[in-house]
CSV table of C-alpha atoms in Angstrom, one decimal:
chain,number,residue,atom,x,y,z
X,1,MET,CA,-0.7,-0.2,0.2
X,2,TYR,CA,2.5,2.2,0.4
X,3,SER,CA,5.1,1.6,-1.8
X,4,THR,CA,1.4,1.7,-4.4
X,5,MET,CA,1.3,5.6,-2.5
X,6,THR,CA,5.6,6.4,-3.0
X,7,LYS,CA,5.7,5.5,-6.9
X,8,GLU,CA,2.8,7.6,-6.5
X,9,ILE,CA,3.6,10.3,-5.7
X,10,ILE,CA,7.4,10.1,-7.4
X,11,CYS,CA,6.0,10.1,-10.6
X,12,MET,CA,3.9,12.9,-10.0
X,13,MET,CA,6.9,15.4,-8.3
X,14,GLU,CA,9.1,17.5,-11.7
X,15,ASP,CA,12.7,18.4,-10.4
X,16,ASP,CA,14.8,18.3,-13.7
X,17,ASN,CA,16.8,19.9,-11.4
X,18,LEU,CA,17.5,17.6,-9.2
X,19,HIS,CA,19.7,16.1,-11.3
X,20,GLU,CA,22.9,17.3,-10.3
X,21,ASN,CA,21.6,16.2,-6.6
X,22,MET,CA,21.1,12.4,-7.0
X,23,VAL,CA,25.1,12.4,-9.1
X,24,ASP,CA,26.0,14.1,-6.1
X,25,PHE,CA,24.0,11.8,-4.0
X,26,CYS,CA,26.2,9.4,-6.0
X,27,ARG,CA,29.7,10.2,-5.8
X,28,LEU,CA,29.3,10.5,-2.3
X,29,GLN,CA,27.8,6.7,-1.5
X,30,TYR,CA,31.2,5.2,-4.2
X,31,ALA,CA,33.6,7.3,-3.1
X,32,ASN,CA,36.6,4.6,-2.5
X,33,SER,CA,35.4,3.3,-6.0
X,34,GLN,CA,37.4,4.2,-8.6
X,35,HIS,CA,35.3,2.1,-11.3
X,36,VAL,CA,32.1,2.5,-10.1
X,37,LEU,CA,33.1,6.9,-10.0
X,38,ASN,CA,33.5,6.0,-13.8
X,39,LEU,CA,30.5,5.2,-14.4
X,40,ILE,CA,27.8,7.8,-12.3
X,41,ASP,CA,29.9,10.6,-14.8
X,42,GLU,CA,29.4,8.4,-17.7
X,43,PHE,CA,26.3,8.5,-16.4
X,44,ASP,CA,25.9,12.6,-15.6
X,45,ARG,CA,27.4,13.1,-18.6
X,46,ASP,CA,25.5,11.3,-21.5
X,47,TYR,CA,21.7,10.2,-19.5
X,48,ALA,CA,19.8,11.5,-21.6
X,49,LEU,CA,22.2,9.2,-24.6
X,50,TYR,CA,20.7,5.8,-23.8
X,51,SER,CA,17.5,5.1,-22.7
X,52,PRO,CA,16.1,4.7,-18.4
X,53,ILE,CA,16.0,0.9,-19.5
X,54,THR,CA,19.1,1.2,-20.9
X,55,TRP,CA,20.6,3.0,-17.4
X,56,TYR,CA,18.8,0.5,-15.1
X,57,THR,CA,20.3,-2.7,-16.5
X,58,ARG,CA,23.8,-1.9,-17.3
X,59,ASP,CA,25.6,-3.7,-14.7
X,60,GLY,CA,26.7,-1.3,-11.6
X,61,PHE,CA,25.9,1.8,-9.2
X,62,LEU,CA,21.8,2.7,-10.2
X,63,TYR,CA,20.2,-0.2,-9.9
X,64,ILE,CA,21.7,-1.3,-7.1
X,65,MET,CA,21.2,1.8,-5.2
X,66,LEU,CA,17.7,2.9,-6.4
X,67,ASN,CA,16.1,-0.4,-5.5
X,68,LYS,CA,17.5,-0.6,-1.7
X,69,ALA,CA,16.1,2.7,-1.3
X,70,LEU,CA,12.6,1.2,-2.5
X,71,ARG,CA,13.3,-1.7,0.0
X,72,VAL,CA,13.6,0.1,2.7
X,73,ASN,CA,11.1,3.6,1.9
X,74,ASP,CA,14.7,5.6,2.0
X,75,ILE,CA,13.0,9.0,1.5
X,76,LYS,CA,15.7,11.0,1.1
X,77,PRO,CA,17.6,8.9,-2.4
X,78,LEU,CA,14.5,8.0,-3.7
X,79,VAL,CA,13.7,12.7,-3.7
X,80,LEU,CA,17.1,12.1,-5.4
X,81,PHE,CA,16.2,9.6,-8.5
X,82,HIS,CA,12.6,11.1,-8.7
X,83,ASN,CA,13.1,12.4,-12.2
X,84,TYR,CA,14.7,9.0,-13.2
X,85,ILE,CA,12.3,7.5,-11.4
X,86,ARG,CA,9.3,9.2,-13.3
X,87,HIS,CA,11.5,8.5,-17.1
X,88,LEU,CA,11.8,4.5,-16.6
X,89,HIS,CA,7.6,4.1,-15.2
X,90,GLN,CA,7.0,6.1,-18.6
X,91,GLN,CA,8.6,4.1,-20.2
X,92,LEU,CA,7.7,1.2,-19.5
X,93,ILE,CA,4.3,2.3,-19.8
X,94,GLU,CA,4.6,3.1,-23.4
X,95,LEU,CA,6.3,0.4,-23.8
X,96,GLN,CA,3.7,-2.6,-22.0
X,97,GLN,CA,1.0,-0.1,-24.5
X,98,GLN,CA,3.4,-1.1,-27.7
X,99,SER,CA,2.7,-4.7,-26.7
X,100,ILE,CA,0.0,-7.2,-28.8
X,101,GLN,CA,0.7,-9.0,-26.1
X,102,LYS,CA,-2.8,-10.7,-25.0
X,103,GLU,CA,-2.5,-14.6,-23.8
X,104,PRO,CA,-0.8,-14.5,-20.0
X,105,LEU,CA,3.0,-14.5,-20.0
X,106,ILE,CA,4.5,-16.9,-17.4
X,107,LEU,CA,7.9,-15.2,-16.4
X,108,TYR,CA,10.6,-16.3,-14.1
X,109,ARG,CA,12.9,-15.1,-12.2
X,110,GLY,CA,15.7,-16.4,-9.8
X,111,GLN,CA,17.0,-14.7,-6.7
X,112,GLN,CA,19.2,-16.1,-3.9
X,113,MET,CA,17.6,-15.0,-0.9
X,114,PRO,CA,18.3,-15.5,3.7
X,115,ILE,CA,16.8,-18.8,4.3
X,116,VAL,CA,14.4,-17.0,7.6
X,117,GLU,CA,13.0,-14.3,4.1
X,118,PHE,CA,12.4,-17.7,2.3
X,119,GLU,CA,10.7,-19.5,5.4
X,120,LYS,CA,8.4,-16.5,5.9
X,121,ILE,CA,7.4,-17.1,1.8
X,122,LYS,CA,7.1,-20.4,2.4
X,123,ASN,CA,4.9,-20.5,5.3
X,124,ASN,CA,2.2,-18.2,3.9
X,125,ILE,CA,1.5,-20.2,0.5
X,126,GLY,CA,-2.4,-18.7,-0.6
X,127,GLY,CA,-0.7,-15.2,1.2
X,128,LEU,CA,0.0,-12.5,-0.7
X,129,LEU,CA,3.4,-11.0,-1.2
X,130,SER,CA,3.8,-7.1,-1.5
X,131,ILE,CA,6.9,-6.4,-3.8
X,132,SER,CA,8.2,-2.7,-3.7
X,133,ASN,CA,11.0,-2.5,-5.4
X,134,PHE,CA,12.0,-2.8,-9.8
X,135,LEU,CA,11.4,-6.8,-10.8
X,136,SER,CA,14.3,-7.8,-12.7
X,137,THR,CA,12.7,-11.5,-14.4
X,138,THR,CA,13.4,-13.8,-17.4
X,139,ALA,CA,11.2,-15.7,-20.5
X,140,ILE,CA,13.9,-18.1,-19.9
X,141,VAL,CA,14.1,-20.5,-17.0
X,142,ASP,CA,17.2,-21.7,-17.3
X,143,VAL,CA,18.6,-17.7,-17.1
X,144,ALA,CA,16.4,-17.1,-14.3
X,145,GLU,CA,17.8,-21.2,-13.2
X,146,ILE,CA,21.5,-19.2,-13.5
X,147,PHE,CA,21.1,-16.4,-11.0
X,148,ALA,CA,19.0,-19.3,-8.8
X,149,GLY,CA,22.5,-20.8,-8.6
X,150,HIS,CA,22.9,-22.6,-5.7
X,151,SER,CA,23.9,-23.0,-1.7
X,152,LEU,CA,24.4,-26.3,-0.5
X,153,ASP,CA,27.7,-25.2,2.0
X,154,ASP,CA,25.4,-22.2,2.9
X,155,GLN,CA,22.4,-22.8,5.6
X,156,THR,CA,21.3,-20.2,5.7
X,157,ILE,CA,20.8,-19.0,2.5
X,158,SER,CA,17.5,-20.4,0.0
X,159,CYS,CA,17.2,-20.0,-4.1
X,160,ALA,CA,14.6,-19.8,-4.9
X,161,LEU,CA,13.3,-19.4,-8.7
X,162,PHE,CA,9.7,-17.4,-8.9
X,163,GLN,CA,7.7,-18.8,-11.8
X,164,ILE,CA,5.1,-15.6,-11.6
X,165,TYR,CA,2.0,-16.4,-13.9
X,166,ILE,CA,0.8,-13.2,-15.5
X,167,ASP,CA,-2.6,-12.1,-17.1
X,168,PRO,CA,-1.3,-8.4,-19.5
X,169,THR,CA,-5.7,-7.2,-19.6
X,170,VAL,CA,-5.8,-7.1,-15.6
X,171,ASN,CA,-4.5,-3.0,-15.8
X,172,VAL,CA,-1.8,-3.5,-12.4
X,173,CYS,CA,0.4,-2.5,-12.9
X,174,PRO,CA,3.1,-1.7,-15.6
X,175,VAL,CA,4.9,-5.2,-17.2
X,176,ALA,CA,7.4,-4.6,-20.4
X,177,ASN,CA,9.9,-6.5,-22.2
X,178,ILE,CA,12.7,-4.3,-21.9
X,179,GLU,CA,14.7,-7.1,-24.9
X,180,ARG,CA,15.6,-3.9,-27.2
X,181,TYR,CA,16.4,-1.6,-24.4
X,182,SER,CA,18.2,-4.1,-22.3
X,183,TYR,CA,22.0,-3.5,-21.4
X,184,PHE,CA,22.9,-6.9,-22.5
X,185,GLY,CA,20.1,-6.5,-25.0
X,186,GLU,CA,19.3,-10.7,-24.7
X,187,ASP,CA,17.6,-13.5,-22.3
X,188,GLN,CA,14.2,-12.0,-23.0
X,189,ASN,CA,13.8,-9.6,-19.9
X,190,SER,CA,10.7,-8.5,-18.3
X,191,LEU,CA,10.9,-5.4,-15.9
X,192,LEU,CA,7.4,-4.8,-13.8
X,193,MET,CA,7.4,-1.4,-11.9
X,194,PHE,CA,7.4,-1.0,-8.3
X,195,GLY,CA,4.3,0.2,-5.9
X,196,GLY,CA,1.1,-1.1,-6.2
X,197,LEU,CA,2.4,-5.1,-6.8
X,198,LEU,CA,1.0,-7.6,-5.8
X,199,ILE,CA,1.4,-11.6,-6.2
X,200,GLN,CA,-0.4,-14.6,-5.4
X,201,ILE,CA,2.1,-17.4,-2.8
X,202,GLY,CA,2.4,-19.9,-4.6
X,203,GLU,CA,3.0,-24.2,-4.1
X,204,TYR,CA,6.2,-24.8,-4.4
X,205,GLU,CA,8.4,-27.7,-5.1
X,206,LYS,CA,12.5,-28.5,-4.3
X,207,GLY,CA,15.2,-29.2,-6.8
X,208,GLU,CA,18.3,-30.4,-6.3
X,209,TYR,CA,19.7,-26.8,-6.2
X,210,PHE,CA,17.0,-24.2,-5.9
X,211,TYR,CA,12.9,-24.0,-4.9
X,212,LEU,CA,10.3,-23.6,-7.5
X,213,ILE,CA,7.4,-20.8,-6.0
X,214,GLY,CA,5.0,-20.5,-7.4
X,215,LEU,CA,3.3,-16.4,-7.9
X,216,THR,CA,0.8,-14.7,-9.6
X,217,MET,CA,-0.3,-11.7,-10.3
X,218,GLU,CA,-2.4,-10.6,-8.8
X,219,ASN,CA,-5.8,-9.9,-10.2
X,220,GLU,CA,-8.4,-11.3,-8.3
X,221,PRO,CA,-11.2,-8.1,-8.0
X,222,LEU,CA,-12.6,-8.5,-4.7
X,223,ARG,CA,-8.8,-8.2,-3.2
X,224,LEU,CA,-7.8,-5.6,-4.8
X,225,VAL,CA,-10.8,-3.7,-2.9
X,226,THR,CA,-9.2,-3.7,0.4
X,227,ILE,CA,-6.0,-2.4,-1.4
X,228,TRP,CA,-8.4,0.6,-3.3
X,229,ASN,CA,-10.5,1.7,-0.2
X,230,GLN,CA,-7.7,1.6,2.4
X,231,LEU,CA,-5.6,3.8,-0.9
X,232,GLY,CA,-8.6,6.4,-0.8
X,233,ILE,CA,-7.8,6.5,3.1
X,234,ILE,CA,-5.1,7.3,3.2
X,235,TYR,CA,-5.3,9.5,0.4
X,236,SER,CA,-8.4,11.6,2.3
X,237,HIS,CA,-6.1,11.7,5.6
X,238,LEU,CA,-4.2,13.4,3.9
X,239,ASN,CA,-5.9,15.7,1.9
X,240,GLN,CA,-5.5,14.7,-0.8
X,241,ILE,CA,-8.8,14.8,-2.0
X,242,ASP,CA,-9.1,14.2,-5.7
X,243,GLU,CA,-6.3,11.4,-5.2
X,244,ALA,CA,-9.1,9.8,-2.5
X,245,GLN,CA,-11.6,10.4,-5.4
X,246,LYS,CA,-9.8,7.7,-7.9
X,247,CYS,CA,-9.2,5.4,-5.3
X,248,TYR,CA,-12.7,5.4,-4.7
X,249,GLU,CA,-13.7,5.4,-7.9
X,250,GLU,CA,-12.4,3.1,-9.0
X,251,LEU,CA,-13.1,0.3,-6.0
X,252,LEU,CA,-16.6,1.6,-6.8
X,253,GLN,CA,-15.5,0.2,-10.1
X,254,ILE,CA,-15.0,-3.4,-9.9
X,255,LYS,CA,-17.8,-3.2,-6.8
X,256,GLN,CA,-20.7,-2.6,-9.1
X,257,LYS,CA,-18.5,-5.4,-11.8
X,258,TYR,CA,-18.7,-8.3,-9.4
X,259,LEU,CA,-21.6,-7.4,-6.8
X,260,ASP,CA,-25.1,-7.2,-7.1
X,261,LYS,CA,-26.6,-3.2,-7.8
X,262,ASP,CA,-27.7,-3.6,-4.3
X,263,ASP,CA,-24.9,-5.2,-2.2
X,264,PRO,CA,-24.3,-3.1,0.7
X,265,ALA,CA,-20.2,-3.3,0.0
X,266,LEU,CA,-22.0,-0.8,-2.8
X,267,ALA,CA,-23.6,1.5,0.5
X,268,THR,CA,-20.4,2.3,2.0
X,269,THR,CA,-18.4,3.3,-1.7
X,270,TYR,CA,-20.8,5.6,-1.9
X,271,ASN,CA,-21.5,7.1,1.0
X,272,ASN,CA,-17.1,7.8,0.7
X,273,ILE,CA,-17.2,9.8,-2.5
X,274,GLY,CA,-20.4,11.3,-2.1
X,275,THR,CA,-18.0,13.1,1.3
X,276,ILE,CA,-16.0,13.9,-1.3
X,277,TYR,CA,-18.1,15.3,-3.4
X,278,HIS,CA,-19.9,17.7,-0.1
X,279,ASN,CA,-15.7,18.6,0.1
X,280,GLN,CA,-15.3,20.3,-3.1
X,281,GLY,CA,-18.8,21.5,-2.2
X,282,ASN,CA,-20.4,20.1,-4.5
X,283,SER,CA,-24.1,19.6,-3.3
X,284,GLN,CA,-26.1,17.3,-6.0
X,285,LEU,CA,-23.5,15.3,-6.7
X,286,THR,CA,-22.6,14.5,-2.3
X,287,LEU,CA,-26.9,14.4,-2.0
X,288,GLU,CA,-27.3,11.8,-5.1
X,289,HIS,CA,-24.4,9.3,-3.8
X,290,PHE,CA,-25.9,9.7,-0.1
X,291,GLN,CA,-28.8,9.0,-1.4
X,292,ARG,CA,-28.1,6.1,-3.9
X,293,ALA,CA,-26.7,4.0,-1.1
X,294,LEU,CA,-29.5,4.7,1.4
X,295,SER,CA,-31.6,3.0,-1.2
X,296,ILE,CA,-29.0,0.0,-1.6
X,297,HIS,CA,-29.1,-0.4,2.9
X,298,LEU,CA,-33.4,0.2,2.4
X,299,ALA,CA,-33.3,-2.8,-0.3
X,300,ASN,CA,-31.5,-4.7,2.2
X,301,PRO,CA,-33.3,-5.8,5.6
X,302,GLU,CA,-29.6,-7.6,7.5
X,303,SER,CA,-28.9,-3.7,6.7
X,304,ASN,CA,-27.6,-2.6,10.2
X,305,TYR,CA,-30.3,-0.3,12.0
X,306,GLU,CA,-27.5,2.6,12.5
X,307,TYR,CA,-26.6,2.7,9.4
X,308,ILE,CA,-30.1,4.0,7.9
X,309,ALA,CA,-30.7,6.5,10.4
X,310,ALA,CA,-27.4,8.1,9.5
X,311,GLU,CA,-28.1,8.1,6.5
X,312,TYR,CA,-31.7,9.9,7.0
X,313,SER,CA,-28.9,12.5,8.6
X,314,ASN,CA,-26.6,13.3,5.8
X,315,ILE,CA,-29.1,13.9,3.7
X,316,ALA,CA,-31.4,16.3,5.6
X,317,ALA,CA,-27.9,17.2,6.5
X,318,ILE,CA,-27.3,18.7,2.7
X,319,PHE,CA,-31.5,19.4,2.4
X,320,ILE,CA,-30.6,22.2,4.1
X,321,ASP,CA,-27.7,23.2,2.7
X,322,GLN,CA,-29.5,23.0,-0.6
X,323,GLY,CA,-32.9,25.2,0.9
X,324,ASN,CA,-34.0,22.6,1.1
X,325,LEU,CA,-36.3,22.8,4.5
X,326,GLN,CA,-38.6,20.4,4.3
X,327,GLU,CA,-37.4,17.6,3.2
X,328,ALA,CA,-35.1,17.6,5.8
X,329,PHE,CA,-37.0,17.3,8.2
X,330,GLN,CA,-38.8,14.5,6.7
X,331,CYS,CA,-35.1,12.7,6.3
X,332,GLN,CA,-34.4,14.0,10.2
X,333,GLN,CA,-37.8,12.7,11.0
X,334,ARG,CA,-37.2,9.5,9.9
X,335,SER,CA,-33.7,9.2,11.0
X,336,LEU,CA,-34.9,9.6,15.3
X,337,ASP,CA,-38.2,7.2,14.3
X,338,ILE,CA,-34.7,4.8,13.7
X,339,TYR,CA,-33.6,5.5,16.6
X,340,TRP,CA,-36.0,5.4,19.2
X,341,LYS,CA,-37.0,2.1,18.0
X,342,TYR,CA,-34.1,0.5,18.5
X,343,LEU,CA,-32.3,2.2,21.2
X,344,PRO,CA,-32.9,3.0,25.0
X,345,SER,CA,-34.2,5.7,26.1
X,346,ASN,CA,-31.1,8.0,27.9
X,347,HIS,CA,-29.0,6.9,24.1
X,348,PRO,CA,-26.3,9.8,23.2
X,349,TYR,CA,-27.8,9.1,19.6
X,350,LEU,CA,-31.6,10.3,20.6
X,351,ALA,CA,-30.6,13.2,22.1
X,352,GLN,CA,-28.2,14.4,18.7
X,353,SER,CA,-31.3,12.9,16.9
X,354,TYR,CA,-33.9,15.5,18.5
X,355,TYR,CA,-31.1,17.7,18.3
X,356,ALA,CA,-30.7,18.5,14.9
X,357,LEU,CA,-34.5,17.1,14.2
X,358,ALA,CA,-35.9,20.8,16.7
X,359,MET,CA,-32.9,22.3,14.4
X,360,SER,CA,-35.0,22.3,11.9
X,361,LEU,CA,-37.8,22.9,13.2
X,362,TYR,CA,-36.4,25.9,14.3
X,363,VAL,CA,-35.3,26.8,10.5
X,364,LEU,CA,-38.7,25.7,9.0
X,365,GLY,CA,-40.1,28.8,11.6
X,366,ARG,CA,-42.7,26.0,13.3
X,367,TYR,CA,-40.6,27.0,16.9
X,368,ASP,CA,-43.6,25.2,19.0
X,369,GLU,CA,-43.1,21.8,17.6
X,370,MET,CA,-39.6,22.2,19.1
X,371,PHE,CA,-40.6,21.2,22.8
């Protein structure tokens, strides 16, 4: 979730003046390696001559520093690297859009990892694995096996060969064949963009030297619901209303596609979008979304009475904003009737509802009925 936010924020930043700061930072990190310093000088001098993918795949400093910062969410280098990350992200998107690949892909990644990290994966079959850094893969299993290697003499290391199934019709994150732009120009390489990448852990088989782990790009829509909802909440708390709205709209589309039109889960999303419109000062769209949420709750006999009462109260507040005082009073009266039916007479919700109803009577000029 946070890697998704990091990606979105970084890719929205635009400050080409930070390039020199990035280069200076890299030189400082490799001050004791003349070989790497020479590569950094070349990067500084010739950056515009080669594609972002070419620089990433070249054996040197860039992908090491970048992925390290992404793994630990180190903000300072990520800010300094944001210009390059944005360029790399844009190139991956362009390559993905140019691709005519429609059939599912099978990609491989071989790597060694600490045994403790591998055990976490092995014990989480069926769970989700979040990838916070760029992920290099290949379509050739033999190449991935070379990277997996073997560690029979080291009991602290596990060799893993990841087999990743990807549905290219599901827009989870950019996945592009980078063979044409790779510095090495071979091995049918693909690069997966960081942020928003969840892969489901499948079964594994132990071979002679390494474990083969089946992974699937997370594209089960109803599992993505939680992700979009949490992102919407985070952006709302950060007061990034437009970004929160995008998340909730994406969430609503998924729910509308896979749930019944009167599923209570839709009501919450309608409410969230309505609240955003309210914060934007659009009372009509706020009202429409609140009313849609209410109609869903009313159509579901198992809906919680508190939700229905709260919906009526929210709609009443919008009617007041619009000057529709009689409609506001009727909604507030319905809210009070529901609370009165289910709650004890001394419950604070009743007190709040009585107060709101009294205010409705006041603005209507029906002062005698307030007491």
